[in-house]
XYZ file of C-alpha atoms in Angstrom:
512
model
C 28.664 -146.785 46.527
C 27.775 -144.943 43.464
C 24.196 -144.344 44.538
C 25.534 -142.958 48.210
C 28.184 -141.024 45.994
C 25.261 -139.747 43.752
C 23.353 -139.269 47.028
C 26.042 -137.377 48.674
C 26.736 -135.596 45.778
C 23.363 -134.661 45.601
C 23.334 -133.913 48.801
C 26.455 -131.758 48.745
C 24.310 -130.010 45.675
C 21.283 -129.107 47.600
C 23.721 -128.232 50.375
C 25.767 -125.432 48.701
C 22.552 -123.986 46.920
C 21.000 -123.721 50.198
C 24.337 -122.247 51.640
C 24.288 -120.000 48.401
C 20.245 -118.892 48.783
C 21.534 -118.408 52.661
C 24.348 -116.353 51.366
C 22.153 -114.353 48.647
C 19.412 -114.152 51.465
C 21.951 -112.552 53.705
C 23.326 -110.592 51.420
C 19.481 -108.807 49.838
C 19.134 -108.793 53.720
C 22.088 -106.847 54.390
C 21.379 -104.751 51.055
C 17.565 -103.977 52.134
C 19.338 -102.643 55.505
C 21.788 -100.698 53.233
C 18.833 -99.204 51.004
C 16.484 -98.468 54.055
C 19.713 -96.960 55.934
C 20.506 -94.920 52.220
C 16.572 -93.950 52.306
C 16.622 -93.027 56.020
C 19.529 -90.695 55.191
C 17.924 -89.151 52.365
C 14.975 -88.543 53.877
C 16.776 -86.725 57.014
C 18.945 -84.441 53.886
C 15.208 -84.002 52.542
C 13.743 -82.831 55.220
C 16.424 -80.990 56.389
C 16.254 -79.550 53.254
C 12.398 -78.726 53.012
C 13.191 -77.211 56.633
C 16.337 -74.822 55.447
C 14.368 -73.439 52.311
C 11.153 -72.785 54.683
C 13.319 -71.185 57.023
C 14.841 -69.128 53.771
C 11.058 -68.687 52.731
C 10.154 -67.362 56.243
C 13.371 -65.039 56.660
C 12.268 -63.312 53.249
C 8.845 -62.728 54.155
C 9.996 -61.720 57.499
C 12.606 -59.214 55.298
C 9.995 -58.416 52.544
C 7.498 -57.434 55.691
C 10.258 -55.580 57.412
C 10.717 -53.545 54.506
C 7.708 -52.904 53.387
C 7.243 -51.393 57.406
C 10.332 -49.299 56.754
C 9.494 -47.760 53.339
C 5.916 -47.089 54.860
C 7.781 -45.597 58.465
C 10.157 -43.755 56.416
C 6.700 -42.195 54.219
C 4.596 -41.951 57.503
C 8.267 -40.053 59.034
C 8.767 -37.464 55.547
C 5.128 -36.517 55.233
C 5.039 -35.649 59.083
C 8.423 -33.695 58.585
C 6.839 -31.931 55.525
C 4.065 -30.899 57.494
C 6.237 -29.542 59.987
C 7.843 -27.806 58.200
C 4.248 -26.546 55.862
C 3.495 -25.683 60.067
C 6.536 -23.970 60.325
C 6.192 -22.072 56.715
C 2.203 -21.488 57.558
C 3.561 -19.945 61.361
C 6.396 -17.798 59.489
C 3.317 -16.494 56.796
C 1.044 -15.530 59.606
C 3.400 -13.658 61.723
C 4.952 -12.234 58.621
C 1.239 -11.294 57.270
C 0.857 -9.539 61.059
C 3.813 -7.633 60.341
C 2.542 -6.423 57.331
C -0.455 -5.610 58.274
C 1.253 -3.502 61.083
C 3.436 -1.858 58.428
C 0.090 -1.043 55.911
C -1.535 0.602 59.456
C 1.551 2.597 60.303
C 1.691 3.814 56.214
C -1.723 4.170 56.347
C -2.117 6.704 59.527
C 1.084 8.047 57.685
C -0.621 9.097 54.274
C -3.629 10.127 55.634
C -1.011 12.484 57.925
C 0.506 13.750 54.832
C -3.111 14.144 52.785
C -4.087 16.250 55.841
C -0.614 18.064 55.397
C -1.132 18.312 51.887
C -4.382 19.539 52.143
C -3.107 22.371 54.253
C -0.083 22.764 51.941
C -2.367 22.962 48.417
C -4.663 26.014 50.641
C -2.081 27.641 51.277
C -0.597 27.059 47.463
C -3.370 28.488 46.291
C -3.482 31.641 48.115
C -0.298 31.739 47.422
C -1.051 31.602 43.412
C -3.436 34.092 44.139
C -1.687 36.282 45.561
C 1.203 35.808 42.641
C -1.304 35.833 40.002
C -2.821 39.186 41.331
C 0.592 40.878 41.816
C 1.580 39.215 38.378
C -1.390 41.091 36.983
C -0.687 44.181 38.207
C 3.066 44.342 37.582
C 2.377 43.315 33.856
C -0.973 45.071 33.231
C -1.893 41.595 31.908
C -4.934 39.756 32.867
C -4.671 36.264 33.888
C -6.459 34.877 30.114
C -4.013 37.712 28.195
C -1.224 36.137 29.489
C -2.770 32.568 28.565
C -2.929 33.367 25.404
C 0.180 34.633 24.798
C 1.794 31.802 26.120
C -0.581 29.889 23.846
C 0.803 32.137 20.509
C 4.246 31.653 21.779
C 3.551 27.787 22.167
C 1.643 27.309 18.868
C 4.891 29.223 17.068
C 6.726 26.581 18.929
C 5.017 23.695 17.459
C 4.929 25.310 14.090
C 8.485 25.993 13.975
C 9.272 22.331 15.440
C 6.699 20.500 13.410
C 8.100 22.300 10.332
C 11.392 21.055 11.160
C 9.463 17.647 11.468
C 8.041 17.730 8.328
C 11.399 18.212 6.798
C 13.330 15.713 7.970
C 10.179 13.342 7.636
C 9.910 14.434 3.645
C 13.958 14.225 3.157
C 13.854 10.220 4.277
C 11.168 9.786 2.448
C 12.716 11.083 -0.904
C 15.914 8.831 0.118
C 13.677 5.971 0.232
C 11.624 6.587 -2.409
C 12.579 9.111 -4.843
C 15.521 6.643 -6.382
C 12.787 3.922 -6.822
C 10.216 6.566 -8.009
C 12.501 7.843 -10.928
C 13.205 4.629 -11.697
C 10.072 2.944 -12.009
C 9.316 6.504 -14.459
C 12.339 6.660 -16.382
C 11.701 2.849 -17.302
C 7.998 3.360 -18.125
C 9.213 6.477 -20.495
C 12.129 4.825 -21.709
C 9.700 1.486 -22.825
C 7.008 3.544 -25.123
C 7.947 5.208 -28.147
C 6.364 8.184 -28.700
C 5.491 10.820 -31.613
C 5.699 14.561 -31.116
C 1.976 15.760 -33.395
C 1.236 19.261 -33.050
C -2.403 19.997 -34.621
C -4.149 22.958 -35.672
C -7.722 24.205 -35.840
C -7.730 24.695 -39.749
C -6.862 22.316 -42.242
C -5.275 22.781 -45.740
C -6.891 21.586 -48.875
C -4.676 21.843 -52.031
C -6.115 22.091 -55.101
C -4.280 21.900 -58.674
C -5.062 25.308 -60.093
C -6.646 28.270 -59.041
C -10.149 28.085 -61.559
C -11.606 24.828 -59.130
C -11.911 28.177 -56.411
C -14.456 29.934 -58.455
C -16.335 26.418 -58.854
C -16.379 25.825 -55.419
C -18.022 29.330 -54.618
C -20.503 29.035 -56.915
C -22.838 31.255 -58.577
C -23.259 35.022 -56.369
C -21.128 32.053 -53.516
C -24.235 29.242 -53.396
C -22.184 26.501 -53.421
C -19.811 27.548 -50.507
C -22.706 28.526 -48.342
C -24.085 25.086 -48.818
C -20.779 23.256 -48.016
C -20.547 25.300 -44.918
C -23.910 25.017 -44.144
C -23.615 20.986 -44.382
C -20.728 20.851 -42.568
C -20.648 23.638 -40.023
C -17.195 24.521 -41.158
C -15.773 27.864 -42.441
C -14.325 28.305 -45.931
C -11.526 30.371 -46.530
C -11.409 31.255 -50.601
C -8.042 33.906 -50.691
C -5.380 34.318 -53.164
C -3.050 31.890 -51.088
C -2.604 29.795 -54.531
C -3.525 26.408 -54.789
C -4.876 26.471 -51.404
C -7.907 26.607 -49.596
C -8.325 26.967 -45.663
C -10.341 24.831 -43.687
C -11.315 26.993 -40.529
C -13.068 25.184 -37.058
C -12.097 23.998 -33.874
C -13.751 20.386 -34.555
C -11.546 18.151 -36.626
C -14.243 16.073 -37.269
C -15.926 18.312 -39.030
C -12.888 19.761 -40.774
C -11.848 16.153 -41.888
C -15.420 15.549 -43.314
C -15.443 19.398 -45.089
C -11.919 18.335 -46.446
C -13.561 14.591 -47.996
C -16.221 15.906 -49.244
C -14.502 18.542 -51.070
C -11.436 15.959 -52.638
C -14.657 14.106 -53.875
C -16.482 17.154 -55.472
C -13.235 18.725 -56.972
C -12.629 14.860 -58.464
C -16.398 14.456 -59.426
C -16.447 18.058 -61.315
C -20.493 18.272 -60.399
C -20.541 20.958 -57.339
C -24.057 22.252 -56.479
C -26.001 22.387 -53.679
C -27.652 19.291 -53.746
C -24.716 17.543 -54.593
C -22.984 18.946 -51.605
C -25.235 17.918 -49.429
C -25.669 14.307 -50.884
C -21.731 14.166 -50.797
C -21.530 15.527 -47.172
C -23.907 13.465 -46.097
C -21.956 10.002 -47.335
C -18.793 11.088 -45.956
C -20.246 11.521 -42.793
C -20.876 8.080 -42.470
C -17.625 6.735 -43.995
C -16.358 9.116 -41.077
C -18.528 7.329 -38.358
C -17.737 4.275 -40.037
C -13.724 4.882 -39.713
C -14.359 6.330 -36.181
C -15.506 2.649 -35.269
C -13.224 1.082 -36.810
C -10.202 2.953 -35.104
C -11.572 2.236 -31.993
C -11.324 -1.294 -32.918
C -8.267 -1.436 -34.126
C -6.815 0.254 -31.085
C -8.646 -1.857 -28.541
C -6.764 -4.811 -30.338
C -3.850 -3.151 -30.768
C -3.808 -2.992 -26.988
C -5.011 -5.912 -25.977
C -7.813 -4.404 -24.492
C -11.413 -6.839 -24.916
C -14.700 -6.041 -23.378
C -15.607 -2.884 -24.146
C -19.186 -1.637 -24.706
C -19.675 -0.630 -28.472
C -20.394 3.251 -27.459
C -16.959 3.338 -25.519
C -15.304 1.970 -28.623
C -16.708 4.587 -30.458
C -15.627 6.776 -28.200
C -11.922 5.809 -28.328
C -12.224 6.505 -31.982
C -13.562 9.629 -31.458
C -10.213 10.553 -29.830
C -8.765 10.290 -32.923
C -10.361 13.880 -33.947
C -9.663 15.355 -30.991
C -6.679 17.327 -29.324
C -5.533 18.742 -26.342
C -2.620 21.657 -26.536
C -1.881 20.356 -29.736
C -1.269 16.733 -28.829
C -3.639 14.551 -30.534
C -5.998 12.817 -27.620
C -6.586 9.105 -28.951
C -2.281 9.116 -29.400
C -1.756 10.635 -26.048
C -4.552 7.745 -24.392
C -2.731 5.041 -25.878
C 0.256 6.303 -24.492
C -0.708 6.888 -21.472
C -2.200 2.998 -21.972
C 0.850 1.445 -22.570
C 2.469 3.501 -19.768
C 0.192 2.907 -17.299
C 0.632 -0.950 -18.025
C 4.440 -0.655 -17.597
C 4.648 0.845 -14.559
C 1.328 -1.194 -12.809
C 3.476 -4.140 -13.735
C 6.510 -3.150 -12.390
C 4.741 -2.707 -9.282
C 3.123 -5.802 -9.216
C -0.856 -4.797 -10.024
C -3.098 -5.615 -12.703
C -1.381 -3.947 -16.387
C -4.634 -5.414 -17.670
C -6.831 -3.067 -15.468
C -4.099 -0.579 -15.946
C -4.039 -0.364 -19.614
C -7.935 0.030 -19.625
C -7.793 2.796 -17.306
C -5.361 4.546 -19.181
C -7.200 4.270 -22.885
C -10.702 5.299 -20.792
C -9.889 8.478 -18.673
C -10.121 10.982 -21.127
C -13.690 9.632 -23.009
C -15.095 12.713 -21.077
C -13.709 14.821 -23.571
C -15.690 13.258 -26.418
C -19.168 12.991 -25.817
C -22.022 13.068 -27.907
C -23.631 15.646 -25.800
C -21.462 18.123 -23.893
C -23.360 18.313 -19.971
C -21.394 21.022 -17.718
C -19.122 18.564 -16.024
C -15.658 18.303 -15.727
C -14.232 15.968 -18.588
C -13.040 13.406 -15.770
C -16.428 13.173 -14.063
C -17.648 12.626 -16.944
C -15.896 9.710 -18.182
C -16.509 8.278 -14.894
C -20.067 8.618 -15.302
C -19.897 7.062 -19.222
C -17.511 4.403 -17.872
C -20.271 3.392 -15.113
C -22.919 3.907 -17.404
C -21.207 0.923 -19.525
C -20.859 -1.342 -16.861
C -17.027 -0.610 -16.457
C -15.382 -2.325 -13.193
C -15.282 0.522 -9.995
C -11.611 0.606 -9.839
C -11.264 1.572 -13.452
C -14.354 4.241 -13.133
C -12.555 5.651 -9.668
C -9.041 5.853 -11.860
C -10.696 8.033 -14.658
C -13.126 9.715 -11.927
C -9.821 10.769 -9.775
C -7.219 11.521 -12.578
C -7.477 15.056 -11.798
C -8.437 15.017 -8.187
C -12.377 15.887 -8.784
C -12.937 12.711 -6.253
C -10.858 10.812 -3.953
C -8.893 8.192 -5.304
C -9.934 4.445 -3.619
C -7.934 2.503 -5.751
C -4.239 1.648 -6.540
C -5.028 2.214 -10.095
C -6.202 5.816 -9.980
C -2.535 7.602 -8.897
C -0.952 5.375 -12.133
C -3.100 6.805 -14.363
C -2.865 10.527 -12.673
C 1.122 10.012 -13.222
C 1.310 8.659 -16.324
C -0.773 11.160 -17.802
C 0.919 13.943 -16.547
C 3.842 11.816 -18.035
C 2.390 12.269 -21.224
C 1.666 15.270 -21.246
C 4.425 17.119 -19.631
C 7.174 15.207 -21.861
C 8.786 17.518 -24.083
C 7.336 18.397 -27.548
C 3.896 16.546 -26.429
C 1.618 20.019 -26.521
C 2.158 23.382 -27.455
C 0.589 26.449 -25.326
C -0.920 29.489 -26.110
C 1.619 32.180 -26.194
C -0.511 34.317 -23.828
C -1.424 31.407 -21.436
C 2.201 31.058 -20.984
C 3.317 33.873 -20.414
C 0.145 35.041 -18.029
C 1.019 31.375 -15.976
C 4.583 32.693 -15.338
C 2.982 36.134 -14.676
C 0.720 34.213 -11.954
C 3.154 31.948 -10.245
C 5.248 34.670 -9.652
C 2.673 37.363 -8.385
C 1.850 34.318 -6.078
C 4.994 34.223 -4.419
C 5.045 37.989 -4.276
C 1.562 38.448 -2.279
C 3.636 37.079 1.289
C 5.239 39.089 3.240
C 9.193 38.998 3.230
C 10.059 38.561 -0.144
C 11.725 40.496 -2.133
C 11.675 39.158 -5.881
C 11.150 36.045 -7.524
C 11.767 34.504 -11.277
C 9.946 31.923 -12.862
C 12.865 29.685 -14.852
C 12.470 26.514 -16.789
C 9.522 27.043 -18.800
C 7.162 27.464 -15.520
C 8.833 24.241 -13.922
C 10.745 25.882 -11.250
C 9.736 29.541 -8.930
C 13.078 31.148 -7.012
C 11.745 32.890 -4.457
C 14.364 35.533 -3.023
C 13.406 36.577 0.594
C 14.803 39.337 3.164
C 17.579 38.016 5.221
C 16.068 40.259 7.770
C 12.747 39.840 7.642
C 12.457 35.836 7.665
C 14.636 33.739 9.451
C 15.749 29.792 8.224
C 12.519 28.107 9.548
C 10.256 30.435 7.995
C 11.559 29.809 4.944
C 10.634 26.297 5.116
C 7.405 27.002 5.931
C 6.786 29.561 3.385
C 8.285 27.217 0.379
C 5.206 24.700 1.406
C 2.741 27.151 1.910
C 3.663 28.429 -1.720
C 3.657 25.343 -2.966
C 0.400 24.396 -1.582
C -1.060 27.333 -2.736
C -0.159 26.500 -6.303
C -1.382 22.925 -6.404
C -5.084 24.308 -4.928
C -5.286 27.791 -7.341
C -3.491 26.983 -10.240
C -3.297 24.812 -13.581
C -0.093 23.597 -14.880
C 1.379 20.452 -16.960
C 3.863 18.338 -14.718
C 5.454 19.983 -11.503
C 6.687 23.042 -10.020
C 9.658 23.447 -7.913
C 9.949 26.228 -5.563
C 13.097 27.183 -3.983
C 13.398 29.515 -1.414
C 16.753 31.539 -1.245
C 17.506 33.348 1.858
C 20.942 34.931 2.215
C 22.862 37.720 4.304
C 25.553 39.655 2.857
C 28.190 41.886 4.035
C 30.506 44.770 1.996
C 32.839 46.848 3.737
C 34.976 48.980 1.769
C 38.613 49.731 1.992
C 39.675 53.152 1.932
């Protein structure tokens, strides 16, 4: 019973596993189904996927192609409407181009109507003219060229009279502008350079302590003063002025060495010939000696470096030399130190200027004397020693001999008319004077219309008094240039003249 119990046990075992592998059978059956069904489905959503997005892929290609076929319609469409309308433009050119050349045929036959006309029109202006000109002729008893040139006089005395005016107003802006700037450029120049007033002579005092030296001086039957005047070319004046012996000549050097030489033989006691002549002879060279040596010192003085030995002696040389009275080598270096002042204050070289200024009178102290004018001259030394152009054009052109090509050469003309004018720089010749006052005013006399005229201020000024009849306002204009002119080309004179025409009408009635 226990083994058919075990049996059917057993067999109930084997029975329910088989039931449960039916069951699990049934069931991965039933699940295969499920995950072929699941994998059925998904494949349909796939594909119907795959077939929606290749729809979507077609429909944009189809839209991507559609538009591309529009943008190109819409191109193919604007360029044909822009060349109908470049047709439409080219049609409107072409018939407006006919016009045109309709119009330029009509103006054409028109002109060459009116040339024709005008052709007619001129012949018969000019026998018209003729015919004037000849009646003209004989009403006037003028001739066709006697009436042209009166209407040239009467034009010229138009354009005199207006250019004049011109002129005037031209010169009155320009001394506005420049006059203020002018005097103030001069005034400062003058203002920065001190000056000394030195008025020399041509003799020379030599005081002595009593009056027996004079009869040792003279000499036996007057030996010795022959010889001193022979060595040194100077004339000696023995008088009864006491204590005092004159020193006569027009060349200070030679006066200064006749005035050594003497203070050496009056303090030596032994005065004869021979010892004149050995004296004479040294002080000449302690004179050349000191000549070189002041030009020297006044090269350094003014800061002037460069210059050829010979022009330094030169510049020395100035030293015994004068001009009206004003010593030359003072009056160079001011006209030096001027001429640097006002170069700087207009921006140039006061270097060059400076140079300039000591050089442009070394014409007036050469070693020979050629017949040149002293300016020319110092140009010609200043080339000679290798002196820069613009420096030899400035001394060349300080008195107008050449034409000035340089800034430099109106500085120095100024500033050494600046120099020279200044008060108490130069005496004059009582004579000279008064025959340049005589002159200016004869001058202004020789034209026709005036009545008198004074020279005031020393020469500096001519009033010229005219007829208020004879001249009228314009002419008086003309005639203070022409004066003026006149006195710049003919005459000499330090500084500037001013010449002031006075025209004036007057009227007296008396009360009775």
């Amino acid at each position: 019973m226990t083994i058919v119990y075990i049996i059917c046990g057993l067999v109930g075992l084997g029975a329910g596993y088989l039931l449960t592998l039916a069951v699990q059978k049934t069931m991965a059956t039933s699940r295969a189904k499920t995950i072929l069904e699941n994998a059925g489905r998904d494949a349909e959503v796939l594909k119907k996927n795959k077939l929606l997005e290749a729809r979507e892929e077609e429909l944009k290609i189809k839209a991507e192609a559609e538009k591309q076929a529009n943008q190109r319609l819409s191109k193919i469409q604007s360029q044909e409407s822009k060349l109908k309308q470049r047709e439409l433009q080219l049609n409107q050119q072409q018939s407006e181009n006919q016009r045109r050349m309709n119009e330029i045929e009509t103006i054409r036959a028109t002109v060459e109507a009116q040339i024709n006309a005008n052709e007619i029109r001129r012949e018969e202006l000019d026998h018209l003219i003729h015919d004037a000109r000849t009646e003209l002729e004989h009403i006037s008893g003028l001739s066709s060229d006697e009436a042209k040139e009166k209407l040239i006089e009467s034009l010229k005395d138009e354009a005199k009279t207006a250019a004049a005016s011109y002129i005037n107003d031209i010169m009155d802006e320009a001394k506005m502008t420049a006059n203020k700037e002018a005097k103030r450029i001069v005034v400062q120049s003058i203002q920065r350079v001190a000056t000394e007033t030195a008025i020399e002579n041509s003799v020379t005092i030599f005081h002595i302590d009593s009056d027996e030296i004079k009869g040792r001086i003279i000499g036996r039957e007057g030996r010795n003063i022959r010889a001193l005047e022979a060595a040194t070319g100077i004339e000696i004046i023995v008088d009864d002025t006491p204590e005092a012996i004159v020193l006569s000549g027009f060349d200070p050097v030679r006066r200064e060495i006749a005035r050594l030489a003497l203070h050496q033989l009056v303090a030596d006691g032994r005065i004869h010939p021979a010892r004149i002549e050995e004296v004479v002879a040294k002080v000449r060279k302690q004179i050349e000696e000191e000549i070189v040596e002041t030009g020297k010192r006044t090269a350094i003085d003014l800061g002037i470096h460069g210059l050829h030995p010979d022009l330094i002696r030169l510049v020395g040389k100035m030293k015994y030399r004068s001009s009206y009275g004003q010593n030359l080598l003072q009056h160079s270096r001011e006209t030096a130190n001027l001429c640097a002042i006002m170069a700087s204050e207009l921006g140039l070289n006061p270097k060059k200027a400076r140079r300039a200024g000591l050089l442009h009178d070394i014409g007036k102290v050469p070693d020979e004397e050629p017949e040149l004018p002293h300016a020319l001259l110092g140009m010609k030394l200043a080339e000679k020693y290798k002196e820069k152009p613009e420096i030899c054009n400035a001394i060349g052109a300080h008195h107008d001999e050449i034409e000035q090509t340089s800034l430099l050469a109106p500085i120095v003309q100024v500033c050494d008319a600046i120099s020279g004018a200044r008060p108490g720089a130069r005496r004059e010749i009582v004579e000279a004077y008064i025959k340049r006052l005589n002159d200016l005013e004869q001058l202004a006399l020789s034209y026709p219309g005036v009545l008198k005229t004074y020279a005031i201020q020393a020469g500096r000024e001519l009033r010229v008094i005219v007829g208020a009849d004879k001249i009228d306002d314009v002419e008086t204009e003309k005639l203070s240039a022409e004066i003026a002119k006149r006195i710049q080309d003919e005459m000499t004179y330090p500084g500037q003249v001013k010449i002031t025409v006075i025209r004036e009408t007057r009227a007296v009635s008396f009360a009775k």
